[in-house]
Amino acid sequence: MAGKQDYQVKMTKTVAALESEYGTIRAGRANPAILDKVRVDYYGTPTPINQIAAVSVTEARNLTIQPWDITQLRAIEKAIYASDLGVNPQNDGKIIRIAFPPLTEERRKELVKTVRKYGEDAKVAIRSIRRDAIESLKEQKKGGELTEDDLKDAEKKVQDATDRFCKEIDGIAAKKEKEIMEI
């Protein structure tokens, strides 16, 4: 039964990864997590913006980026332009300001589709973890470590965890969709 907790840990990590992914989706307000995937060429090394600058939300739709090394302003601005965030950074020589325009209805619908796809991908990953856990339990039964009753109980626990995590994913996705569709 060594694998009993393994599958729950993997399922928990899948949900955490989904939440992290959702954090990078722009929902019409400024969120520093949006810049997490943007990499700046920092002396030849692709580096996340939050490791070379202070990123803060100044107003609901505005972010400011203040690099610790002022010579990196251009590189940060260039990296943001190269990303597919759909924003225009404003460089005043000391800090970079990013104003997030309100999302169009069409863009909101695209983002909701993306949210649903990520949610479905996470549920597929959860079901894959379930399959692996049940196969592992069956191997343990073949090896004589589990009785038939133990196998049935363990399979039920794995299925219950799967259902619980899928329901949690649906809740997280619904919350993100609601956030995106708010005007």
PDB file of N, CA and C in Angstrom, residues 25-130:
ATOM      1  N   ILE A  25      -3.478  33.704 -16.837  1.00  0.00           N
ATOM      2  CA  ILE A  25      -4.489  34.134 -17.803  1.00  0.00           C
ATOM      3  C   ILE A  25      -5.017  35.494 -17.377  1.00  0.00           C
ATOM      4  N   ARG A  26      -4.959  36.438 -18.300  1.00  0.00           N
ATOM      5  CA  ARG A  26      -5.364  37.816 -18.007  1.00  0.00           C
ATOM      6  C   ARG A  26      -6.879  37.916 -17.953  1.00  0.00           C
ATOM      7  N   ALA A  27      -7.387  38.414 -16.854  1.00  0.00           N
ATOM      8  CA  ALA A  27      -8.831  38.517 -16.685  1.00  0.00           C
ATOM      9  C   ALA A  27      -9.298  39.973 -16.633  1.00  0.00           C
ATOM     10  N   GLY A  28      -8.591  40.852 -17.328  1.00  0.00           N
ATOM     11  CA  GLY A  28      -9.032  42.242 -17.377  1.00  0.00           C
ATOM     12  C   GLY A  28      -8.473  43.113 -16.273  1.00  0.00           C
ATOM     13  N   ARG A  29      -7.886  42.500 -15.258  1.00  0.00           N
ATOM     14  CA  ARG A  29      -7.242  43.305 -14.225  1.00  0.00           C
ATOM     15  C   ARG A  29      -5.753  42.999 -14.195  1.00  0.00           C
ATOM     16  N   ALA A  30      -5.030  43.895 -13.580  1.00  0.00           N
ATOM     17  CA  ALA A  30      -3.588  43.712 -13.480  1.00  0.00           C
ATOM     18  C   ALA A  30      -3.285  42.609 -12.467  1.00  0.00           C
ATOM     19  N   ASN A  31      -2.406  41.712 -12.853  1.00  0.00           N
ATOM     20  CA  ASN A  31      -2.003  40.613 -11.980  1.00  0.00           C
ATOM     21  C   ASN A  31      -0.539  40.300 -12.294  1.00  0.00           C
ATOM     22  N   PRO A  32       0.356  40.460 -11.328  1.00  0.00           N
ATOM     23  CA  PRO A  32       1.780  40.215 -11.596  1.00  0.00           C
ATOM     24  C   PRO A  32       2.065  38.810 -12.146  1.00  0.00           C
ATOM     25  N   ALA A  33       1.222  37.835 -11.828  1.00  0.00           N
ATOM     26  CA  ALA A  33       1.432  36.454 -12.301  1.00  0.00           C
ATOM     27  C   ALA A  33       1.378  36.372 -13.829  1.00  0.00           C
ATOM     28  N   ILE A  34       0.777  37.375 -14.446  1.00  0.00           N
ATOM     29  CA  ILE A  34       0.694  37.393 -15.911  1.00  0.00           C
ATOM     30  C   ILE A  34       2.078  37.421 -16.549  1.00  0.00           C
ATOM     31  N   LEU A  35       3.038  37.989 -15.834  1.00  0.00           N
ATOM     32  CA  LEU A  35       4.396  38.114 -16.365  1.00  0.00           C
ATOM     33  C   LEU A  35       5.266  36.883 -16.076  1.00  0.00           C
ATOM     34  N   ASP A  36       4.715  35.890 -15.374  1.00  0.00           N
ATOM     35  CA  ASP A  36       5.508  34.717 -14.970  1.00  0.00           C
ATOM     36  C   ASP A  36       6.149  33.979 -16.145  1.00  0.00           C
ATOM     37  N   LYS A  37       5.474  33.955 -17.283  1.00  0.00           N
ATOM     38  CA  LYS A  37       6.017  33.217 -18.431  1.00  0.00           C
ATOM     39  C   LYS A  37       6.951  34.058 -19.302  1.00  0.00           C
ATOM     40  N   VAL A  38       7.005  35.356 -19.034  1.00  0.00           N
ATOM     41  CA  VAL A  38       7.858  36.246 -19.827  1.00  0.00           C
ATOM     42  C   VAL A  38       9.293  36.132 -19.323  1.00  0.00           C
ATOM     43  N   ARG A  39      10.201  35.877 -20.254  1.00  0.00           N
ATOM     44  CA  ARG A  39      11.618  35.748 -19.904  1.00  0.00           C
ATOM     45  C   ARG A  39      12.405  36.901 -20.534  1.00  0.00           C
ATOM     46  N   VAL A  40      13.293  37.489 -19.737  1.00  0.00           N
ATOM     47  CA  VAL A  40      14.132  38.598 -20.181  1.00  0.00           C
ATOM     48  C   VAL A  40      15.541  38.067 -20.398  1.00  0.00           C
ATOM     49  N   ASP A  41      16.173  38.517 -21.471  1.00  0.00           N
ATOM     50  CA  ASP A  41      17.557  38.121 -21.727  1.00  0.00           C
ATOM     51  C   ASP A  41      18.437  38.928 -20.772  1.00  0.00           C
ATOM     52  N   TYR A  42      18.767  38.336 -19.623  1.00  0.00           N
ATOM     53  CA  TYR A  42      19.547  39.004 -18.587  1.00  0.00           C
ATOM     54  C   TYR A  42      20.978  38.507 -18.665  1.00  0.00           C
ATOM     55  N   TYR A  43      21.835  39.273 -19.324  1.00  0.00           N
ATOM     56  CA  TYR A  43      23.229  38.908 -19.545  1.00  0.00           C
ATOM     57  C   TYR A  43      23.354  37.494 -20.121  1.00  0.00           C
ATOM     58  N   GLY A  44      22.544  37.219 -21.142  1.00  0.00           N
ATOM     59  CA  GLY A  44      22.620  35.945 -21.849  1.00  0.00           C
ATOM     60  C   GLY A  44      21.804  34.817 -21.243  1.00  0.00           C
ATOM     61  N   THR A  45      21.124  35.064 -20.126  1.00  0.00           N
ATOM     62  CA  THR A  45      20.329  34.024 -19.470  1.00  0.00           C
ATOM     63  C   THR A  45      18.855  34.422 -19.470  1.00  0.00           C
ATOM     64  N   PRO A  46      17.961  33.565 -20.002  1.00  0.00           N
ATOM     65  CA  PRO A  46      16.521  33.875 -19.928  1.00  0.00           C
ATOM     66  C   PRO A  46      16.077  33.857 -18.453  1.00  0.00           C
ATOM     67  N   THR A  47      15.628  34.991 -17.970  1.00  0.00           N
ATOM     68  CA  THR A  47      15.300  35.152 -16.555  1.00  0.00           C
ATOM     69  C   THR A  47      13.885  35.700 -16.392  1.00  0.00           C
ATOM     70  N   PRO A  48      13.101  35.162 -15.432  1.00  0.00           N
ATOM     71  CA  PRO A  48      11.765  35.720 -15.172  1.00  0.00           C
ATOM     72  C   PRO A  48      11.874  37.176 -14.705  1.00  0.00           C
ATOM     73  N   ILE A  49      10.922  37.987 -15.108  1.00  0.00           N
ATOM     74  CA  ILE A  49      10.934  39.415 -14.749  1.00  0.00           C
ATOM     75  C   ILE A  49      10.980  39.608 -13.238  1.00  0.00           C
ATOM     76  N   ASN A  50      10.216  38.789 -12.492  1.00  0.00           N
ATOM     77  CA  ASN A  50      10.162  39.007 -11.042  1.00  0.00           C
ATOM     78  C   ASN A  50      11.482  38.704 -10.329  1.00  0.00           C
ATOM     79  N   GLN A  51      12.468  38.161 -11.056  1.00  0.00           N
ATOM     80  CA  GLN A  51      13.784  37.927 -10.449  1.00  0.00           C
ATOM     81  C   GLN A  51      14.768  39.070 -10.715  1.00  0.00           C
ATOM     82  N   ILE A  52      14.385  39.984 -11.602  1.00  0.00           N
ATOM     83  CA  ILE A  52      15.289  41.109 -11.892  1.00  0.00           C
ATOM     84  C   ILE A  52      14.626  42.469 -11.661  1.00  0.00           C
ATOM     85  N   ALA A  53      13.367  42.443 -11.192  1.00  0.00           N
ATOM     86  CA  ALA A  53      12.649  43.702 -10.993  1.00  0.00           C
ATOM     87  C   ALA A  53      11.541  43.529  -9.962  1.00  0.00           C
ATOM     88  N   ALA A  54      11.132  44.639  -9.384  1.00  0.00           N
ATOM     89  CA  ALA A  54       9.975  44.647  -8.488  1.00  0.00           C
ATOM     90  C   ALA A  54       8.732  44.875  -9.349  1.00  0.00           C
ATOM     91  N   VAL A  55       7.778  43.969  -9.260  1.00  0.00           N
ATOM     92  CA  VAL A  55       6.536  44.086 -10.031  1.00  0.00           C
ATOM     93  C   VAL A  55       5.414  44.357  -9.044  1.00  0.00           C
ATOM     94  N   SER A  56       4.662  45.441  -9.280  1.00  0.00           N
ATOM     95  CA  SER A  56       3.572  45.758  -8.359  1.00  0.00           C
ATOM     96  C   SER A  56       2.338  46.254  -9.103  1.00  0.00           C
ATOM     97  N   VAL A  57       1.199  46.078  -8.452  1.00  0.00           N
ATOM     98  CA  VAL A  57      -0.077  46.553  -8.998  1.00  0.00           C
ATOM     99  C   VAL A  57      -0.314  47.927  -8.391  1.00  0.00           C
ATOM    100  N   THR A  58      -0.425  48.950  -9.252  1.00  0.00           N
ATOM    101  CA  THR A  58      -0.630  50.300  -8.726  1.00  0.00           C
ATOM    102  C   THR A  58      -2.113  50.674  -8.724  1.00  0.00           C
ATOM    103  N   GLU A  59      -2.847  50.178  -9.699  1.00  0.00           N
ATOM    104  CA  GLU A  59      -4.293  50.377  -9.761  1.00  0.00           C
ATOM    105  C   GLU A  59      -4.881  49.084 -10.309  1.00  0.00           C
ATOM    106  N   ALA A  60      -6.190  48.990 -10.361  1.00  0.00           N
ATOM    107  CA  ALA A  60      -6.838  47.746 -10.793  1.00  0.00           C
ATOM    108  C   ALA A  60      -6.348  47.247 -12.150  1.00  0.00           C
ATOM    109  N   ARG A  61      -6.041  48.169 -13.057  1.00  0.00           N
ATOM    110  CA  ARG A  61      -5.631  47.758 -14.400  1.00  0.00           C
ATOM    111  C   ARG A  61      -4.199  48.167 -14.754  1.00  0.00           C
ATOM    112  N   ASN A  62      -3.396  48.506 -13.762  1.00  0.00           N
ATOM    113  CA  ASN A  62      -2.023  48.957 -14.041  1.00  0.00           C
ATOM    114  C   ASN A  62      -0.984  48.200 -13.226  1.00  0.00           C
ATOM    115  N   LEU A  63       0.089  47.810 -13.916  1.00  0.00           N
ATOM    116  CA  LEU A  63       1.251  47.184 -13.282  1.00  0.00           C
ATOM    117  C   LEU A  63       2.438  48.105 -13.463  1.00  0.00           C
ATOM    118  N   THR A  64       3.333  48.121 -12.484  1.00  0.00           N
ATOM    119  CA  THR A  64       4.601  48.821 -12.669  1.00  0.00           C
ATOM    120  C   THR A  64       5.726  47.816 -12.457  1.00  0.00           C
ATOM    121  N   ILE A  65       6.759  47.971 -13.260  1.00  0.00           N
ATOM    122  CA  ILE A  65       7.935  47.113 -13.174  1.00  0.00           C
ATOM    123  C   ILE A  65       9.128  48.021 -12.947  1.00  0.00           C
ATOM    124  N   GLN A  66       9.780  47.832 -11.797  1.00  0.00           N
ATOM    125  CA  GLN A  66      10.941  48.652 -11.472  1.00  0.00           C
ATOM    126  C   GLN A  66      12.160  47.731 -11.371  1.00  0.00           C
ATOM    127  N   PRO A  67      13.003  47.729 -12.423  1.00  0.00           N
ATOM    128  CA  PRO A  67      14.169  46.840 -12.396  1.00  0.00           C
ATOM    129  C   PRO A  67      15.184  47.282 -11.351  1.00  0.00           C
ATOM    130  N   TRP A  68      15.850  46.276 -10.761  1.00  0.00           N
ATOM    131  CA  TRP A  68      16.898  46.592  -9.794  1.00  0.00           C
ATOM    132  C   TRP A  68      18.134  47.093 -10.516  1.00  0.00           C
ATOM    133  N   ASP A  69      18.318  46.645 -11.747  1.00  0.00           N
ATOM    134  CA  ASP A  69      19.416  47.112 -12.594  1.00  0.00           C
ATOM    135  C   ASP A  69      18.778  47.937 -13.712  1.00  0.00           C
ATOM    136  N   ILE A  70      18.878  49.250 -13.627  1.00  0.00           N
ATOM    137  CA  ILE A  70      18.188  50.165 -14.557  1.00  0.00           C
ATOM    138  C   ILE A  70      18.563  49.899 -16.014  1.00  0.00           C
ATOM    139  N   THR A  71      19.746  49.304 -16.248  1.00  0.00           N
ATOM    140  CA  THR A  71      20.164  49.033 -17.625  1.00  0.00           C
ATOM    141  C   THR A  71      19.307  47.942 -18.270  1.00  0.00           C
ATOM    142  N   GLN A  72      18.494  47.275 -17.488  1.00  0.00           N
ATOM    143  CA  GLN A  72      17.655  46.190 -18.014  1.00  0.00           C
ATOM    144  C   GLN A  72      16.276  46.665 -18.482  1.00  0.00           C
ATOM    145  N   LEU A  73      16.001  47.960 -18.367  1.00  0.00           N
ATOM    146  CA  LEU A  73      14.691  48.487 -18.791  1.00  0.00           C
ATOM    147  C   LEU A  73      14.349  48.092 -20.229  1.00  0.00           C
ATOM    148  N   ARG A  74      15.279  48.338 -21.147  1.00  0.00           N
ATOM    149  CA  ARG A  74      15.054  48.027 -22.562  1.00  0.00           C
ATOM    150  C   ARG A  74      14.776  46.528 -22.770  1.00  0.00           C
ATOM    151  N   ALA A  75      15.585  45.681 -22.111  1.00  0.00           N
ATOM    152  CA  ALA A  75      15.438  44.229 -22.270  1.00  0.00           C
ATOM    153  C   ALA A  75      14.082  43.758 -21.755  1.00  0.00           C
ATOM    154  N   ILE A  76      13.629  44.324 -20.643  1.00  0.00           N
ATOM    155  CA  ILE A  76      12.322  43.958 -20.080  1.00  0.00           C
ATOM    156  C   ILE A  76      11.217  44.398 -21.029  1.00  0.00           C
ATOM    157  N   GLU A  77      11.330  45.645 -21.515  1.00  0.00           N
ATOM    158  CA  GLU A  77      10.326  46.170 -22.440  1.00  0.00           C
ATOM    159  C   GLU A  77      10.257  45.291 -23.697  1.00  0.00           C
ATOM    160  N   LYS A  78      11.408  44.932 -24.216  1.00  0.00           N
ATOM    161  CA  LYS A  78      11.480  44.094 -25.417  1.00  0.00           C
ATOM    162  C   LYS A  78      10.835  42.719 -25.178  1.00  0.00           C
ATOM    163  N   ALA A  79      11.100  42.128 -24.023  1.00  0.00           N
ATOM    164  CA  ALA A  79      10.535  40.812 -23.696  1.00  0.00           C
ATOM    165  C   ALA A  79       9.009  40.874 -23.590  1.00  0.00           C
ATOM    166  N   ILE A  80       8.499  41.956 -23.030  1.00  0.00           N
ATOM    167  CA  ILE A  80       7.043  42.104 -22.899  1.00  0.00           C
ATOM    168  C   ILE A  80       6.408  42.262 -24.280  1.00  0.00           C
ATOM    169  N   TYR A  81       7.042  43.066 -25.146  1.00  0.00           N
ATOM    170  CA  TYR A  81       6.539  43.215 -26.517  1.00  0.00           C
ATOM    171  C   TYR A  81       6.539  41.871 -27.242  1.00  0.00           C
ATOM    172  N   ALA A  82       7.597  41.078 -27.035  1.00  0.00           N
ATOM    173  CA  ALA A  82       7.734  39.788 -27.723  1.00  0.00           C
ATOM    174  C   ALA A  82       6.732  38.753 -27.216  1.00  0.00           C
ATOM    175  N   SER A  83       6.239  38.927 -25.981  1.00  0.00           N
ATOM    176  CA  SER A  83       5.268  37.977 -25.430  1.00  0.00           C
ATOM    177  C   SER A  83       3.917  38.204 -26.110  1.00  0.00           C
ATOM    178  N   ASP A  84       3.001  37.274 -25.912  1.00  0.00           N
ATOM    179  CA  ASP A  84       1.683  37.430 -26.549  1.00  0.00           C
ATOM    180  C   ASP A  84       0.639  37.926 -25.546  1.00  0.00           C
ATOM    181  N   LEU A  85       1.060  38.845 -24.673  1.00  0.00           N
ATOM    182  CA  LEU A  85       0.141  39.345 -23.652  1.00  0.00           C
ATOM    183  C   LEU A  85      -0.867  40.356 -24.199  1.00  0.00           C
ATOM    184  N   GLY A  86      -0.546  40.971 -25.304  1.00  0.00           N
ATOM    185  CA  GLY A  86      -1.465  41.953 -25.886  1.00  0.00           C
ATOM    186  C   GLY A  86      -1.481  43.268 -25.123  1.00  0.00           C
ATOM    187  N   VAL A  87      -0.345  43.634 -24.529  1.00  0.00           N
ATOM    188  CA  VAL A  87      -0.255  44.902 -23.806  1.00  0.00           C
ATOM    189  C   VAL A  87       0.924  45.700 -24.339  1.00  0.00           C
ATOM    190  N   ASN A  88       0.867  47.027 -24.120  1.00  0.00           N
ATOM    191  CA  ASN A  88       1.950  47.896 -24.558  1.00  0.00           C
ATOM    192  C   ASN A  88       2.626  48.527 -23.351  1.00  0.00           C
ATOM    193  N   PRO A  89       3.864  48.116 -23.063  1.00  0.00           N
ATOM    194  CA  PRO A  89       4.578  48.709 -21.921  1.00  0.00           C
ATOM    195  C   PRO A  89       4.991  50.151 -22.229  1.00  0.00           C
ATOM    196  N   GLN A  90       4.921  50.996 -21.212  1.00  0.00           N
ATOM    197  CA  GLN A  90       5.334  52.403 -21.319  1.00  0.00           C
ATOM    198  C   GLN A  90       6.589  52.590 -20.478  1.00  0.00           C
ATOM    199  N   ASN A  91       7.697  52.933 -21.127  1.00  0.00           N
ATOM    200  CA  ASN A  91       8.980  53.086 -20.448  1.00  0.00           C
ATOM    201  C   ASN A  91       9.245  54.575 -20.240  1.00  0.00           C
ATOM    202  N   ASP A  92       9.397  54.988 -18.964  1.00  0.00           N
ATOM    203  CA  ASP A  92       9.681  56.414 -18.714  1.00  0.00           C
ATOM    204  C   ASP A  92      11.146  56.651 -18.326  1.00  0.00           C
ATOM    205  N   GLY A  93      11.993  55.643 -18.517  1.00  0.00           N
ATOM    206  CA  GLY A  93      13.408  55.791 -18.213  1.00  0.00           C
ATOM    207  C   GLY A  93      13.790  55.275 -16.837  1.00  0.00           C
ATOM    208  N   LYS A  94      12.794  55.098 -15.948  1.00  0.00           N
ATOM    209  CA  LYS A  94      13.062  54.572 -14.602  1.00  0.00           C
ATOM    210  C   LYS A  94      12.239  53.318 -14.324  1.00  0.00           C
ATOM    211  N   ILE A  95      10.993  53.357 -14.735  1.00  0.00           N
ATOM    212  CA  ILE A  95      10.111  52.203 -14.529  1.00  0.00           C
ATOM    213  C   ILE A  95       9.296  51.955 -15.803  1.00  0.00           C
ATOM    214  N   ILE A  96       8.734  50.774 -15.864  1.00  0.00           N
ATOM    215  CA  ILE A  96       7.850  50.429 -16.981  1.00  0.00           C
ATOM    216  C   ILE A  96       6.443  50.303 -16.421  1.00  0.00           C
ATOM    217  N   ARG A  97       5.510  50.948 -17.083  1.00  0.00           N
ATOM    218  CA  ARG A  97       4.103  50.859 -16.693  1.00  0.00           C
ATOM    219  C   ARG A  97       3.368  50.060 -17.760  1.00  0.00           C
ATOM    220  N   ILE A  98       2.476  49.186 -17.300  1.00  0.00           N
ATOM    221  CA  ILE A  98       1.644  48.435 -18.237  1.00  0.00           C
ATOM    222  C   ILE A  98       0.195  48.682 -17.854  1.00  0.00           C
ATOM    223  N   ALA A  99      -0.564  49.230 -18.797  1.00  0.00           N
ATOM    224  CA  ALA A  99      -1.995  49.433 -18.584  1.00  0.00           C
ATOM    225  C   ALA A  99      -2.727  48.312 -19.320  1.00  0.00           C
ATOM    226  N   PHE A 100      -3.604  47.648 -18.610  1.00  0.00           N
ATOM    227  CA  PHE A 100      -4.368  46.556 -19.208  1.00  0.00           C
ATOM    228  C   PHE A 100      -5.714  47.085 -19.678  1.00  0.00           C
ATOM    229  N   PRO A 101      -5.930  47.061 -20.990  1.00  0.00           N
ATOM    230  CA  PRO A 101      -7.218  47.535 -21.497  1.00  0.00           C
ATOM    231  C   PRO A 101      -8.318  46.538 -21.122  1.00  0.00           C
ATOM    232  N   PRO A 102      -9.551  47.011 -21.032  1.00  0.00           N
ATOM    233  CA  PRO A 102     -10.644  46.073 -20.753  1.00  0.00           C
ATOM    234  C   PRO A 102     -10.724  45.035 -21.889  1.00  0.00           C
ATOM    235  N   LEU A 103     -11.088  43.828 -21.540  1.00  0.00           N
ATOM    236  CA  LEU A 103     -11.175  42.764 -22.546  1.00  0.00           C
ATOM    237  C   LEU A 103     -12.433  42.924 -23.398  1.00  0.00           C
ATOM    238  N   THR A 104     -12.297  42.611 -24.679  1.00  0.00           N
ATOM    239  CA  THR A 104     -13.468  42.612 -25.556  1.00  0.00           C
ATOM    240  C   THR A 104     -14.267  41.337 -25.280  1.00  0.00           C
ATOM    241  N   GLU A 105     -15.525  41.340 -25.692  1.00  0.00           N
ATOM    242  CA  GLU A 105     -16.382  40.162 -25.500  1.00  0.00           C
ATOM    243  C   GLU A 105     -15.791  38.946 -26.208  1.00  0.00           C
ATOM    244  N   GLU A 106     -15.269  39.175 -27.412  1.00  0.00           N
ATOM    245  CA  GLU A 106     -14.676  38.078 -28.186  1.00  0.00           C
ATOM    246  C   GLU A 106     -13.468  37.487 -27.451  1.00  0.00           C
ATOM    247  N   ARG A 107     -12.616  38.363 -26.920  1.00  0.00           N
ATOM    248  CA  ARG A 107     -11.426  37.904 -26.201  1.00  0.00           C
ATOM    249  C   ARG A 107     -11.819  37.160 -24.920  1.00  0.00           C
ATOM    250  N   ARG A 108     -12.861  37.631 -24.242  1.00  0.00           N
ATOM    251  CA  ARG A 108     -13.346  36.944 -23.039  1.00  0.00           C
ATOM    252  C   ARG A 108     -13.771  35.517 -23.375  1.00  0.00           C
ATOM    253  N   LYS A 109     -14.486  35.370 -24.481  1.00  0.00           N
ATOM    254  CA  LYS A 109     -14.955  34.035 -24.877  1.00  0.00           C
ATOM    255  C   LYS A 109     -13.789  33.127 -25.226  1.00  0.00           C
ATOM    256  N   GLU A 110     -12.757  33.680 -25.870  1.00  0.00           N
ATOM    257  CA  GLU A 110     -11.546  32.897 -26.176  1.00  0.00           C
ATOM    258  C   GLU A 110     -10.880  32.434 -24.877  1.00  0.00           C
ATOM    259  N   LEU A 111     -10.788  33.357 -23.919  1.00  0.00           N
ATOM    260  CA  LEU A 111     -10.152  33.020 -22.647  1.00  0.00           C
ATOM    261  C   LEU A 111     -10.946  31.950 -21.889  1.00  0.00           C
ATOM    262  N   VAL A 112     -12.278  32.027 -21.955  1.00  0.00           N
ATOM    263  CA  VAL A 112     -13.109  31.015 -21.291  1.00  0.00           C
ATOM    264  C   VAL A 112     -12.860  29.646 -21.925  1.00  0.00           C
ATOM    265  N   LYS A 113     -12.707  29.610 -23.250  1.00  0.00           N
ATOM    266  CA  LYS A 113     -12.396  28.337 -23.918  1.00  0.00           C
ATOM    267  C   LYS A 113     -11.051  27.800 -23.427  1.00  0.00           C
ATOM    268  N   THR A 114     -10.080  28.688 -23.281  1.00  0.00           N
ATOM    269  CA  THR A 114      -8.763  28.291 -22.788  1.00  0.00           C
ATOM    270  C   THR A 114      -8.866  27.749 -21.357  1.00  0.00           C
ATOM    271  N   VAL A 115      -9.644  28.432 -20.523  1.00  0.00           N
ATOM    272  CA  VAL A 115      -9.840  27.995 -19.138  1.00  0.00           C
ATOM    273  C   VAL A 115     -10.455  26.598 -19.117  1.00  0.00           C
ATOM    274  N   ARG A 116     -11.463  26.379 -19.958  1.00  0.00           N
ATOM    275  CA  ARG A 116     -12.119  25.060 -20.002  1.00  0.00           C
ATOM    276  C   ARG A 116     -11.148  23.983 -20.481  1.00  0.00           C
ATOM    277  N   LYS A 117     -10.320  24.334 -21.475  1.00  0.00           N
ATOM    278  CA  LYS A 117      -9.340  23.354 -21.987  1.00  0.00           C
ATOM    279  C   LYS A 117      -8.346  22.977 -20.891  1.00  0.00           C
ATOM    280  N   TYR A 118      -7.821  23.978 -20.176  1.00  0.00           N
ATOM    281  CA  TYR A 118      -6.881  23.688 -19.091  1.00  0.00           C
ATOM    282  C   TYR A 118      -7.550  22.822 -18.023  1.00  0.00           C
ATOM    283  N   GLY A 119      -8.799  23.128 -17.705  1.00  0.00           N
ATOM    284  CA  GLY A 119      -9.536  22.340 -16.711  1.00  0.00           C
ATOM    285  C   GLY A 119      -9.711  20.901 -17.168  1.00  0.00           C
ATOM    286  N   GLU A 120     -10.067  20.733 -18.434  1.00  0.00           N
ATOM    287  CA  GLU A 120     -10.248  19.376 -18.976  1.00  0.00           C
ATOM    288  C   GLU A 120      -8.922  18.621 -19.003  1.00  0.00           C
ATOM    289  N   ASP A 121      -7.839  19.320 -19.377  1.00  0.00           N
ATOM    290  CA  ASP A 121      -6.512  18.691 -19.365  1.00  0.00           C
ATOM    291  C   ASP A 121      -6.139  18.225 -17.956  1.00  0.00           C
ATOM    292  N   ALA A 122      -6.467  19.039 -16.961  1.00  0.00           N
ATOM    293  CA  ALA A 122      -6.159  18.675 -15.571  1.00  0.00           C
ATOM    294  C   ALA A 122      -6.970  17.452 -15.153  1.00  0.00           C
ATOM    295  N   LYS A 123      -8.236  17.393 -15.580  1.00  0.00           N
ATOM    296  CA  LYS A 123      -9.065  16.231 -15.227  1.00  0.00           C
ATOM    297  C   LYS A 123      -8.553  14.968 -15.915  1.00  0.00           C
ATOM    298  N   VAL A 124      -8.056  15.110 -17.151  1.00  0.00           N
ATOM    299  CA  VAL A 124      -7.460  13.963 -17.851  1.00  0.00           C
ATOM    300  C   VAL A 124      -6.234  13.485 -17.067  1.00  0.00           C
ATOM    301  N   ALA A 125      -5.436  14.420 -16.575  1.00  0.00           N
ATOM    302  CA  ALA A 125      -4.250  14.058 -15.788  1.00  0.00           C
ATOM    303  C   ALA A 125      -4.660  13.339 -14.496  1.00  0.00           C
ATOM    304  N   ILE A 126      -5.719  13.813 -13.853  1.00  0.00           N
ATOM    305  CA  ILE A 126      -6.219  13.172 -12.623  1.00  0.00           C
ATOM    306  C   ILE A 126      -6.658  11.735 -12.928  1.00  0.00           C
ATOM    307  N   ARG A 127      -7.385  11.571 -14.034  1.00  0.00           N
ATOM    308  CA  ARG A 127      -7.857  10.220 -14.393  1.00  0.00           C
ATOM    309  C   ARG A 127      -6.690   9.302 -14.753  1.00  0.00           C
ATOM    310  N   SER A 128      -5.655   9.859 -15.330  1.00  0.00           N
ATOM    311  CA  SER A 128      -4.459   9.075 -15.644  1.00  0.00           C
ATOM    312  C   SER A 128      -3.774   8.616 -14.345  1.00  0.00           C
ATOM    313  N   ILE A 129      -3.724   9.489 -13.369  1.00  0.00           N
ATOM    314  CA  ILE A 129      -3.159   9.139 -12.067  1.00  0.00           C
ATOM    315  C   ILE A 129      -4.001   8.032 -11.431  1.00  0.00           C
ATOM    316  N   ARG A 130      -5.328   8.142 -11.556  1.00  0.00           N
ATOM    317  CA  ARG A 130      -6.216   7.101 -11.025  1.00  0.00           C
ATOM    318  C   ARG A 130      -5.902   5.759 -11.673  1.00  0.00           C
TER     319      ARG A 130
END
